[in-house]
Amino acid sequence: MQARLEDVTMRDVRERATRGSPLVIRGMTVAYDRKPVVFSVDATFRSGRITGIIGPNGAGKSTLLRAALGIVKPLAGQATFFGRTLAGSRDRVAYVPQRASVDWDFPARVVDVVAQGLYRRLGLLGRFGRDHEDMVMSALERVGMEDFSARQIGQLSGGQQQRVFLARALAQDATLYLLDEPFAGVDAATERAIIKVLKALRSAGRTVVAVHHDLSTVEEYFDDVLVMNVRKISDGPVGTAFTTEALDTAYGGRLERGMRDPQRARA
Amino acid sequence: MLRDALTFQLGYNATLVTVAAVLLGIAAGVTGTFLFLRKRALVSDAIAHATLPGIGLAFIALALSGHDGRHLPGLLAGSAVTAMSGLFAVQWLSSRTRLSEDAAIGAVLSAYFSLGIVLLTVIQTMSTGRQAGLESFLLGSTAGMLLSDAILIALGGLLVVALVFLFRRPMSLVSFDPGFASTSGVRLDRIDLTMMGLVLGVTVVGLKVVGLILIVALLIIPPVTARFWTDRVELVVILAGAFGGVAAWLGAGLSASAPDLPTGPLIVLVSFCLFAVSMALAPRRGLLSSFVRHRRFQAGVHMRQGLLALAQGQPIYEPLTIRLLKARGLARADGMPTREGTIRAARAFRDEKRWEVARATPELELAAARYDGLTQIEDVLTVDQIAEIDRRIGPPEAVQ
């Protein structure tokens, strides 16, 4: 009886510590054909911060995100969003997949893609009304794409496609934004526009988690980092977790000297 | 004769066949759109071929229990059962083994079809009568279609169209971006199953009219045709239904006016003609318009490069460039500019410089991305923005 009570108390303490957190990942393991690509990763993402998931190619960063979102089936582990299962908090979670993961020759215009962000509001048969149109346009304005609303998505540049994907997530009006490589292969103007939007989200108290691979911008863009290579290597505020040792472990000493030292990268 | 057929003046049977075919054509086109967008068009071929053993088994069951072996609803129910097992076989093979979906389709399609053919041969040796005509499910046969058959096909077609309308949003979401769809709460497996269920419905309903070998054409050709004409999912769906319906109407009409021609293959041929015409002539995505656009763009780039060369007094080496400049009276045969050419060259040079400044200005970077060598910067930036650029590059130089 005594032991049981203790168990309950322990669980209580742990839950209280993480209850407010937008995303808690526990023991996440994903394997393809017996080869683990993510192994037993625990992470707690803090509310109102921009967190970067950092690591080399093939480190399982995107897979971690996709497993947390239930897009790939993990071998073990679980993710809780705002202390609940994903199913119970879908309205508060927006996901921006990798741009290259879809076929941009799909018959849709920019507005049609952004309107997909309203799917949960509209349901199967809900009428797409004036206020929905306004939501789509204001999302497009926030990423500077309002002039492109009637364009066929196949005619967009890579950076513009990425902005459209971000606008679709903004239309969802979520509390937690999960972005998979939002800066990959985009032009400098788009990169600036995106980080501006992410920082505005943070100012509005929203939480942002982004998979990222460009080490030179980590300190400028992120408050917290999760450095990983299959396993978690370090996590926490950039100042304490984004260290030379962590990067050496993650990249196996394959980094250029200038990149290896975050202090120097900042200067 | 054809006009009579198309206006339903050719008698009871021909009218029944035409109405049933048109509804089937619409249902197939509409359903096929999502199959095509989901890039799983050929799964329908596996489903179609997997209907054959079901037809054979249903006939045997009906005949042995003392019923008429050619009872259409019974045969279709049997075909649906094996078609479904064929679909699950493809899905299991492609998700649980290392086989890719196309290989799984090939294996399942041929195995089921062979089983079906063996069953049909066995049926030929059975003593029960009325087994003749089962092979008509291979290519369809509309002769002797009953009113009840036509009603079955029509109701099936309408039901399919209604379900596509109901599930259009999740189906297009899943077709475009399955990952995002799943985080939006769409159950991928259920929507995929719905999509394939609709395909299965169309296939089973279409067995009598076009047969199992050609049903895949009705599902795939109309959406592909429609895609040439529009960039919006909703319109692709509607146009695919329209093309499917028109092809069925014309095909059934042709076959009714020339009695020995088969309905199914004619519908498919008409459908293909619509496809060929669309591929050639559609605006923007058609071959002709792509060709014209490419040549126009090429000419534009040559003109631009030529004018920039003239403005900087550089020689022009490319014969095409000189030819184009000469044809527009901007240069002489020796490559020297005419007076008009000098003016146009100066203008092009200034436009190029303005673009250069725009590219280097962070606020204008997005607009500058629209540079293609042909668009004038006046069409992209406001008068104020251009004035600001001009302030930086100085006033235009006078042309001598």
PDB file of C-alpha atoms in Angstrom, chain A:
ATOM      1  CA  MET A   1       0.000   0.000   0.000  1.00  0.00           C
ATOM      2  CA  GLN A   2       2.771   2.324   1.033  1.00  0.00           C
ATOM      3  CA  ALA A   3       4.751   1.636  -2.134  1.00  0.00           C
ATOM      4  CA  ARG A   4       1.719   2.292  -4.245  1.00  0.00           C
ATOM      5  CA  LEU A   5       1.089   5.634  -2.662  1.00  0.00           C
ATOM      6  CA  GLU A   6       4.675   6.541  -3.335  1.00  0.00           C
ATOM      7  CA  ASP A   7       4.280   5.595  -6.978  1.00  0.00           C
ATOM      8  CA  VAL A   8       1.273   7.827  -7.304  1.00  0.00           C
ATOM      9  CA  THR A   9       3.098  10.717  -5.704  1.00  0.00           C
ATOM     10  CA  MET A  10       6.092  10.288  -7.985  1.00  0.00           C
ATOM     11  CA  ARG A  11       3.901  10.231 -11.051  1.00  0.00           C
ATOM     12  CA  ASP A  12       2.126  13.297  -9.761  1.00  0.00           C
ATOM     13  CA  VAL A  13       5.345  15.213  -9.362  1.00  0.00           C
ATOM     14  CA  ARG A  14       6.533  14.261 -12.807  1.00  0.00           C
ATOM     15  CA  GLU A  15       3.249  15.200 -14.380  1.00  0.00           C
ATOM     16  CA  ARG A  16       3.134  18.534 -12.678  1.00  0.00           C
ATOM     17  CA  ALA A  17       6.579  19.328 -13.997  1.00  0.00           C
ATOM     18  CA  THR A  18       5.556  18.649 -17.561  1.00  0.00           C
ATOM     19  CA  ARG A  19       1.838  19.306 -17.552  1.00  0.00           C
ATOM     20  CA  GLY A  20       2.068  22.797 -19.016  1.00  0.00           C
ATOM     21  CA  SER A  21       4.573  21.748 -21.629  1.00  0.00           C
ATOM     22  CA  PRO A  22       3.317  21.889 -25.226  1.00  0.00           C
ATOM     23  CA  LEU A  23       5.259  18.776 -26.154  1.00  0.00           C
ATOM     24  CA  VAL A  24       6.856  16.057 -24.076  1.00  0.00           C
ATOM     25  CA  ILE A  25       8.544  13.133 -25.799  1.00  0.00           C
ATOM     26  CA  ARG A  26       9.384  10.028 -23.768  1.00  0.00           C
ATOM     27  CA  GLY A  27      11.524   7.081 -24.791  1.00  0.00           C
ATOM     28  CA  MET A  28      10.872   7.635 -28.483  1.00  0.00           C
ATOM     29  CA  THR A  29      12.430   4.915 -30.629  1.00  0.00           C
ATOM     30  CA  VAL A  30      11.887   4.509 -34.354  1.00  0.00           C
ATOM     31  CA  ALA A  31      13.537   1.786 -36.379  1.00  0.00           C
ATOM     32  CA  TYR A  32      13.469   0.871 -40.015  1.00  0.00           C
ATOM     33  CA  ASP A  33      14.190  -2.782 -40.481  1.00  0.00           C
ATOM     34  CA  ARG A  34      15.990  -3.241 -37.133  1.00  0.00           C
ATOM     35  CA  LYS A  35      18.154  -0.177 -37.632  1.00  0.00           C
ATOM     36  CA  PRO A  36      17.145   2.479 -35.116  1.00  0.00           C
ATOM     37  CA  VAL A  37      17.046   5.978 -36.602  1.00  0.00           C
ATOM     38  CA  VAL A  38      15.799   7.486 -33.363  1.00  0.00           C
ATOM     39  CA  PHE A  39      16.719   5.745 -30.126  1.00  0.00           C
ATOM     40  CA  SER A  40      15.084   6.356 -26.779  1.00  0.00           C
ATOM     41  CA  VAL A  41      14.859  10.122 -27.022  1.00  0.00           C
ATOM     42  CA  ASP A  42      13.364  12.049 -24.105  1.00  0.00           C
ATOM     43  CA  ALA A  43      12.661  15.729 -24.541  1.00  0.00           C
ATOM     44  CA  THR A  44      10.499  18.422 -23.019  1.00  0.00           C
ATOM     45  CA  PHE A  45       9.863  21.482 -25.142  1.00  0.00           C
ATOM     46  CA  ARG A  46       9.241  24.660 -23.231  1.00  0.00           C
ATOM     47  CA  SER A  47       6.263  26.885 -23.769  1.00  0.00           C
ATOM     48  CA  GLY A  48       6.774  30.245 -25.473  1.00  0.00           C
ATOM     49  CA  ARG A  49      10.243  29.376 -26.812  1.00  0.00           C
ATOM     50  CA  ILE A  50      11.709  28.669 -30.215  1.00  0.00           C
ATOM     51  CA  THR A  51      13.509  25.343 -30.044  1.00  0.00           C
ATOM     52  CA  GLY A  52      15.808  23.989 -32.724  1.00  0.00           C
ATOM     53  CA  ILE A  53      16.345  20.274 -33.283  1.00  0.00           C
ATOM     54  CA  ILE A  54      19.953  20.119 -34.457  1.00  0.00           C
ATOM     55  CA  GLY A  55      22.057  17.300 -35.841  1.00  0.00           C
ATOM     56  CA  PRO A  56      23.751  15.950 -38.964  1.00  0.00           C
ATOM     57  CA  ASN A  57      21.988  14.403 -41.960  1.00  0.00           C
ATOM     58  CA  GLY A  58      20.330  11.134 -41.050  1.00  0.00           C
ATOM     59  CA  ALA A  59      20.335  11.978 -37.355  1.00  0.00           C
ATOM     60  CA  GLY A  60      16.613  11.252 -37.126  1.00  0.00           C
ATOM     61  CA  LYS A  61      15.525  14.866 -36.497  1.00  0.00           C
ATOM     62  CA  SER A  62      12.605  14.806 -38.917  1.00  0.00           C
ATOM     63  CA  THR A  63      11.724  11.265 -37.906  1.00  0.00           C
ATOM     64  CA  LEU A  64      11.524  12.328 -34.255  1.00  0.00           C
ATOM     65  CA  LEU A  65       9.009  14.994 -35.213  1.00  0.00           C
ATOM     66  CA  ARG A  66       7.056  12.676 -37.468  1.00  0.00           C
ATOM     67  CA  ALA A  67       6.956   9.973 -34.802  1.00  0.00           C
ATOM     68  CA  ALA A  68       5.719  12.448 -32.193  1.00  0.00           C
ATOM     69  CA  LEU A  69       2.961  13.430 -34.618  1.00  0.00           C
ATOM     70  CA  GLY A  70       2.051   9.812 -35.319  1.00  0.00           C
ATOM     71  CA  ILE A  71       2.959  10.052 -39.005  1.00  0.00           C
ATOM     72  CA  VAL A  72       5.505   7.272 -38.618  1.00  0.00           C
ATOM     73  CA  LYS A  73       4.782   4.535 -36.142  1.00  0.00           C
ATOM     74  CA  PRO A  74       7.350   4.429 -33.344  1.00  0.00           C
ATOM     75  CA  LEU A  75       8.672   1.126 -32.065  1.00  0.00           C
ATOM     76  CA  ALA A  76       8.433   2.471 -28.553  1.00  0.00           C
ATOM     77  CA  GLY A  77       7.808   5.736 -26.781  1.00  0.00           C
ATOM     78  CA  GLN A  78       5.127   8.336 -26.687  1.00  0.00           C
ATOM     79  CA  ALA A  79       4.483  12.010 -27.095  1.00  0.00           C
ATOM     80  CA  THR A  80       2.083  14.137 -25.099  1.00  0.00           C
ATOM     81  CA  PHE A  81       0.847  17.520 -26.255  1.00  0.00           C
ATOM     82  CA  PHE A  82      -0.252  19.922 -23.506  1.00  0.00           C
ATOM     83  CA  GLY A  83      -0.442  16.938 -21.186  1.00  0.00           C
ATOM     84  CA  ARG A  84      -2.806  15.027 -23.459  1.00  0.00           C
ATOM     85  CA  THR A  85      -2.621  12.694 -26.406  1.00  0.00           C
ATOM     86  CA  LEU A  86      -2.264  14.167 -29.870  1.00  0.00           C
ATOM     87  CA  ALA A  87      -5.847  13.205 -30.696  1.00  0.00           C
ATOM     88  CA  GLY A  88      -7.043  15.390 -27.837  1.00  0.00           C
ATOM     89  CA  SER A  89      -5.022  18.449 -28.843  1.00  0.00           C
ATOM     90  CA  ARG A  90      -4.990  18.516 -32.637  1.00  0.00           C
ATOM     91  CA  ASP A  91      -6.588  21.951 -32.736  1.00  0.00           C
ATOM     92  CA  ARG A  92      -3.570  23.371 -30.922  1.00  0.00           C
ATOM     93  CA  VAL A  93      -0.837  21.732 -33.025  1.00  0.00           C
ATOM     94  CA  ALA A  94       0.256  22.848 -36.498  1.00  0.00           C
ATOM     95  CA  TYR A  95       2.771  20.935 -38.593  1.00  0.00           C
ATOM     96  CA  VAL A  96       4.831  22.259 -41.499  1.00  0.00           C
ATOM     97  CA  PRO A  97       6.238  19.289 -43.441  1.00  0.00           C
ATOM     98  CA  GLN A  98       9.354  19.398 -45.569  1.00  0.00           C
ATOM     99  CA  ARG A  99       8.665  21.270 -48.752  1.00  0.00           C
ATOM    100  CA  ALA A 100      10.111  18.469 -50.886  1.00  0.00           C
ATOM    101  CA  SER A 101       7.731  15.909 -49.383  1.00  0.00           C
ATOM    102  CA  VAL A 102       4.856  16.847 -51.698  1.00  0.00           C
ATOM    103  CA  ASP A 103       4.307  17.055 -55.444  1.00  0.00           C
ATOM    104  CA  TRP A 104       3.974  20.743 -56.300  1.00  0.00           C
ATOM    105  CA  ASP A 105       2.397  19.945 -59.658  1.00  0.00           C
ATOM    106  CA  PHE A 106      -0.781  19.132 -57.730  1.00  0.00           C
ATOM    107  CA  PRO A 107      -3.771  21.049 -59.164  1.00  0.00           C
ATOM    108  CA  ALA A 108      -4.130  23.743 -56.527  1.00  0.00           C
ATOM    109  CA  ARG A 109      -3.639  27.460 -56.162  1.00  0.00           C
ATOM    110  CA  VAL A 110      -1.849  29.155 -53.281  1.00  0.00           C
ATOM    111  CA  VAL A 111      -5.182  29.957 -51.575  1.00  0.00           C
ATOM    112  CA  ASP A 112      -6.282  26.339 -51.867  1.00  0.00           C
ATOM    113  CA  VAL A 113      -3.207  25.095 -50.016  1.00  0.00           C
ATOM    114  CA  VAL A 114      -3.501  27.699 -47.262  1.00  0.00           C
ATOM    115  CA  ALA A 115      -7.215  26.854 -46.936  1.00  0.00           C
ATOM    116  CA  GLN A 116      -6.177  23.293 -46.066  1.00  0.00           C
ATOM    117  CA  GLY A 117      -5.179  24.783 -42.707  1.00  0.00           C
ATOM    118  CA  LEU A 118      -8.887  25.369 -42.058  1.00  0.00           C
ATOM    119  CA  TYR A 119      -9.836  21.733 -42.604  1.00  0.00           C
ATOM    120  CA  ARG A 120     -10.586  21.116 -38.931  1.00  0.00           C
ATOM    121  CA  ARG A 121     -12.870  24.142 -38.842  1.00  0.00           C
ATOM    122  CA  LEU A 122     -14.649  23.315 -42.099  1.00  0.00           C
ATOM    123  CA  GLY A 123     -15.035  19.554 -41.787  1.00  0.00           C
ATOM    124  CA  LEU A 124     -16.488  17.528 -44.620  1.00  0.00           C
ATOM    125  CA  LEU A 125     -19.200  19.855 -45.803  1.00  0.00           C
ATOM    126  CA  GLY A 126     -18.777  23.214 -44.003  1.00  0.00           C
ATOM    127  CA  ARG A 127     -19.158  26.143 -46.338  1.00  0.00           C
ATOM    128  CA  PHE A 128     -15.982  28.096 -47.120  1.00  0.00           C
ATOM    129  CA  GLY A 129     -17.269  31.563 -46.252  1.00  0.00           C
ATOM    130  CA  ARG A 130     -16.096  35.139 -46.164  1.00  0.00           C
ATOM    131  CA  ASP A 131     -14.425  34.884 -42.765  1.00  0.00           C
ATOM    132  CA  HIS A 132     -12.504  31.798 -43.900  1.00  0.00           C
ATOM    133  CA  GLU A 133     -11.314  33.714 -46.910  1.00  0.00           C
ATOM    134  CA  ASP A 134     -10.131  36.502 -44.597  1.00  0.00           C
ATOM    135  CA  MET A 135      -8.204  34.010 -42.451  1.00  0.00           C
ATOM    136  CA  VAL A 136      -6.448  32.667 -45.533  1.00  0.00           C
ATOM    137  CA  MET A 137      -5.558  36.109 -46.811  1.00  0.00           C
ATOM    138  CA  SER A 138      -4.266  37.333 -43.460  1.00  0.00           C
ATOM    139  CA  ALA A 139      -2.088  34.220 -43.165  1.00  0.00           C
ATOM    140  CA  LEU A 140      -0.702  34.977 -46.635  1.00  0.00           C
ATOM    141  CA  GLU A 141      -0.040  38.585 -45.661  1.00  0.00           C
ATOM    142  CA  ARG A 142       1.958  37.488 -42.645  1.00  0.00           C
ATOM    143  CA  VAL A 143       4.388  35.652 -44.916  1.00  0.00           C
ATOM    144  CA  GLY A 144       4.334  38.367 -47.600  1.00  0.00           C
ATOM    145  CA  MET A 145       2.608  36.230 -50.221  1.00  0.00           C
ATOM    146  CA  GLU A 146      -0.738  38.013 -50.576  1.00  0.00           C
ATOM    147  CA  ASP A 147       0.019  38.930 -54.204  1.00  0.00           C
ATOM    148  CA  PHE A 148       0.445  35.279 -55.098  1.00  0.00           C
ATOM    149  CA  SER A 149      -2.884  33.971 -53.812  1.00  0.00           C
ATOM    150  CA  ALA A 150      -4.239  32.956 -57.232  1.00  0.00           C
ATOM    151  CA  ARG A 151      -0.970  31.414 -58.479  1.00  0.00           C
ATOM    152  CA  GLN A 152      -0.765  27.748 -59.322  1.00  0.00           C
ATOM    153  CA  ILE A 153       1.550  26.269 -56.707  1.00  0.00           C
ATOM    154  CA  GLY A 154       3.773  24.689 -59.357  1.00  0.00           C
ATOM    155  CA  GLN A 155       4.821  28.146 -60.522  1.00  0.00           C
ATOM    156  CA  LEU A 156       6.291  29.138 -57.162  1.00  0.00           C
ATOM    157  CA  SER A 157       9.970  29.228 -56.287  1.00  0.00           C
ATOM    158  CA  GLY A 158      11.232  27.052 -53.442  1.00  0.00           C
ATOM    159  CA  GLY A 159      11.166  29.932 -50.986  1.00  0.00           C
ATOM    160  CA  GLN A 160       7.639  30.878 -51.986  1.00  0.00           C
ATOM    161  CA  GLN A 161       6.490  27.290 -51.562  1.00  0.00           C
ATOM    162  CA  GLN A 162       7.941  27.273 -48.064  1.00  0.00           C
ATOM    163  CA  ARG A 163       6.094  30.497 -47.233  1.00  0.00           C
ATOM    164  CA  VAL A 164       2.836  28.978 -48.459  1.00  0.00           C
ATOM    165  CA  PHE A 165       3.381  25.968 -46.202  1.00  0.00           C
ATOM    166  CA  LEU A 166       4.020  28.302 -43.273  1.00  0.00           C
ATOM    167  CA  ALA A 167       0.892  30.324 -44.136  1.00  0.00           C
ATOM    168  CA  ARG A 168      -1.163  27.128 -44.086  1.00  0.00           C
ATOM    169  CA  ALA A 169       0.072  26.443 -40.539  1.00  0.00           C
ATOM    170  CA  LEU A 170      -0.642  30.050 -39.508  1.00  0.00           C
ATOM    171  CA  ALA A 171      -4.207  29.668 -40.784  1.00  0.00           C
ATOM    172  CA  GLN A 172      -4.585  26.830 -38.275  1.00  0.00           C
ATOM    173  CA  ASP A 173      -4.030  29.362 -35.490  1.00  0.00           C
ATOM    174  CA  ALA A 174      -2.308  26.765 -33.303  1.00  0.00           C
ATOM    175  CA  THR A 175      -0.442  27.088 -30.025  1.00  0.00           C
ATOM    176  CA  LEU A 176       2.418  24.772 -30.988  1.00  0.00           C
ATOM    177  CA  TYR A 177       4.123  24.934 -34.383  1.00  0.00           C
ATOM    178  CA  LEU A 178       6.303  22.046 -35.519  1.00  0.00           C
ATOM    179  CA  LEU A 179       8.396  22.816 -38.592  1.00  0.00           C
ATOM    180  CA  ASP A 180      10.484  20.323 -40.538  1.00  0.00           C
ATOM    181  CA  GLU A 181      13.512  22.031 -42.129  1.00  0.00           C
ATOM    182  CA  PRO A 182      11.741  25.340 -42.810  1.00  0.00           C
ATOM    183  CA  PHE A 183      14.979  26.973 -43.977  1.00  0.00           C
ATOM    184  CA  ALA A 184      16.175  24.221 -46.306  1.00  0.00           C
ATOM    185  CA  GLY A 185      16.832  25.456 -49.823  1.00  0.00           C
ATOM    186  CA  VAL A 186      15.116  28.822 -49.444  1.00  0.00           C
ATOM    187  CA  ASP A 187      16.409  32.220 -50.555  1.00  0.00           C
ATOM    188  CA  ALA A 188      17.768  34.728 -48.040  1.00  0.00           C
ATOM    189  CA  ALA A 189      14.649  36.942 -48.187  1.00  0.00           C
ATOM    190  CA  THR A 190      12.422  33.980 -47.358  1.00  0.00           C
ATOM    191  CA  GLU A 191      14.692  32.908 -44.522  1.00  0.00           C
ATOM    192  CA  ARG A 192      14.402  36.388 -43.001  1.00  0.00           C
ATOM    193  CA  ALA A 193      10.634  36.448 -43.527  1.00  0.00           C
ATOM    194  CA  ILE A 194      10.195  33.067 -41.876  1.00  0.00           C
ATOM    195  CA  ILE A 195      12.297  33.826 -38.817  1.00  0.00           C
ATOM    196  CA  LYS A 196      10.378  37.087 -38.421  1.00  0.00           C
ATOM    197  CA  VAL A 197       7.097  35.150 -38.380  1.00  0.00           C
ATOM    198  CA  LEU A 198       8.480  32.621 -35.896  1.00  0.00           C
ATOM    199  CA  LYS A 199       9.656  35.381 -33.564  1.00  0.00           C
ATOM    200  CA  ALA A 200       6.252  37.057 -33.828  1.00  0.00           C
ATOM    201  CA  LEU A 201       4.652  33.751 -32.833  1.00  0.00           C
ATOM    202  CA  ARG A 202       6.927  33.578 -29.811  1.00  0.00           C
ATOM    203  CA  SER A 203       5.967  37.138 -28.826  1.00  0.00           C
ATOM    204  CA  ALA A 204       2.332  36.029 -28.985  1.00  0.00           C
ATOM    205  CA  GLY A 205       3.163  33.272 -26.485  1.00  0.00           C
ATOM    206  CA  ARG A 206       3.139  30.434 -29.003  1.00  0.00           C
ATOM    207  CA  THR A 207       5.701  27.641 -29.025  1.00  0.00           C
ATOM    208  CA  VAL A 208       7.857  26.828 -32.030  1.00  0.00           C
ATOM    209  CA  VAL A 209       9.935  23.710 -32.676  1.00  0.00           C
ATOM    210  CA  ALA A 210      11.976  23.582 -35.887  1.00  0.00           C
ATOM    211  CA  VAL A 211      14.268  20.958 -37.353  1.00  0.00           C
ATOM    212  CA  HIS A 212      17.355  22.854 -38.474  1.00  0.00           C
ATOM    213  CA  HIS A 213      20.710  22.020 -40.018  1.00  0.00           C
ATOM    214  CA  ASP A 214      22.561  25.305 -40.487  1.00  0.00           C
ATOM    215  CA  LEU A 215      24.779  25.602 -37.409  1.00  0.00           C
ATOM    216  CA  SER A 216      25.835  29.169 -38.166  1.00  0.00           C
ATOM    217  CA  THR A 217      22.359  30.543 -37.468  1.00  0.00           C
ATOM    218  CA  VAL A 218      21.432  28.439 -34.429  1.00  0.00           C
ATOM    219  CA  GLU A 219      22.318  31.052 -31.813  1.00  0.00           C
ATOM    220  CA  GLU A 220      20.585  33.804 -33.710  1.00  0.00           C
ATOM    221  CA  TYR A 221      17.337  31.904 -34.288  1.00  0.00           C
ATOM    222  CA  PHE A 222      16.746  29.662 -31.293  1.00  0.00           C
ATOM    223  CA  ASP A 223      16.207  29.978 -27.558  1.00  0.00           C
ATOM    224  CA  ASP A 224      16.580  26.268 -26.838  1.00  0.00           C
ATOM    225  CA  VAL A 225      18.160  23.408 -28.750  1.00  0.00           C
ATOM    226  CA  LEU A 226      17.928  19.645 -28.826  1.00  0.00           C
ATOM    227  CA  VAL A 227      21.172  18.287 -30.276  1.00  0.00           C
ATOM    228  CA  MET A 228      20.787  14.721 -31.456  1.00  0.00           C
ATOM    229  CA  ASN A 229      22.253  12.009 -33.608  1.00  0.00           C
ATOM    230  CA  VAL A 230      19.925   9.032 -33.288  1.00  0.00           C
ATOM    231  CA  ARG A 231      20.251   9.510 -29.507  1.00  0.00           C
ATOM    232  CA  LYS A 232      19.795  12.748 -27.663  1.00  0.00           C
ATOM    233  CA  ILE A 233      23.125  14.426 -27.047  1.00  0.00           C
ATOM    234  CA  SER A 234      22.124  17.573 -25.187  1.00  0.00           C
ATOM    235  CA  ASP A 235      19.141  19.811 -24.684  1.00  0.00           C
ATOM    236  CA  GLY A 236      18.295  23.062 -22.976  1.00  0.00           C
ATOM    237  CA  PRO A 237      18.954  26.764 -23.551  1.00  0.00           C
ATOM    238  CA  VAL A 238      21.319  27.498 -26.445  1.00  0.00           C
ATOM    239  CA  GLY A 239      23.934  28.879 -24.048  1.00  0.00           C
ATOM    240  CA  THR A 240      24.297  25.613 -22.134  1.00  0.00           C
ATOM    241  CA  ALA A 241      23.272  22.916 -24.639  1.00  0.00           C
ATOM    242  CA  PHE A 242      24.760  24.156 -27.907  1.00  0.00           C
ATOM    243  CA  THR A 243      28.342  23.414 -26.937  1.00  0.00           C
ATOM    244  CA  THR A 244      31.452  22.354 -28.770  1.00  0.00           C
ATOM    245  CA  GLU A 245      31.398  18.977 -27.003  1.00  0.00           C
ATOM    246  CA  ALA A 246      27.775  18.341 -27.948  1.00  0.00           C
ATOM    247  CA  LEU A 247      28.462  19.181 -31.587  1.00  0.00           C
ATOM    248  CA  ASP A 248      31.618  17.074 -31.634  1.00  0.00           C
ATOM    249  CA  THR A 249      29.601  14.121 -30.379  1.00  0.00           C
ATOM    250  CA  ALA A 250      26.767  14.747 -32.824  1.00  0.00           C
ATOM    251  CA  TYR A 251      28.926  15.244 -35.872  1.00  0.00           C
ATOM    252  CA  GLY A 252      31.676  12.829 -34.894  1.00  0.00           C
ATOM    253  CA  GLY A 253      34.369  15.480 -35.281  1.00  0.00           C
ATOM    254  CA  ARG A 254      33.493  16.032 -38.923  1.00  0.00           C
ATOM    255  CA  LEU A 255      32.976  19.765 -38.490  1.00  0.00           C
ATOM    256  CA  GLU A 256      35.089  22.568 -39.839  1.00  0.00           C
ATOM    257  CA  ARG A 257      37.042  24.382 -37.139  1.00  0.00           C
ATOM    258  CA  GLY A 258      35.068  27.593 -37.490  1.00  0.00           C
ATOM    259  CA  MET A 259      31.756  25.793 -37.195  1.00  0.00           C
ATOM    260  CA  ARG A 260      32.865  23.629 -34.293  1.00  0.00           C
ATOM    261  CA  ASP A 261      33.158  26.501 -31.890  1.00  0.00           C
ATOM    262  CA  PRO A 262      29.792  28.142 -31.293  1.00  0.00           C
ATOM    263  CA  GLN A 263      31.479  31.108 -29.613  1.00  0.00           C
ATOM    264  CA  ARG A 264      33.488  31.742 -32.723  1.00  0.00           C
ATOM    265  CA  ALA A 265      30.508  31.127 -35.015  1.00  0.00           C
ATOM    266  CA  ARG A 266      28.678  33.864 -33.157  1.00  0.00           C
ATOM    267  CA  ALA A 267      31.554  36.304 -33.712  1.00  0.00           C
TER     268      ALA A 267
END
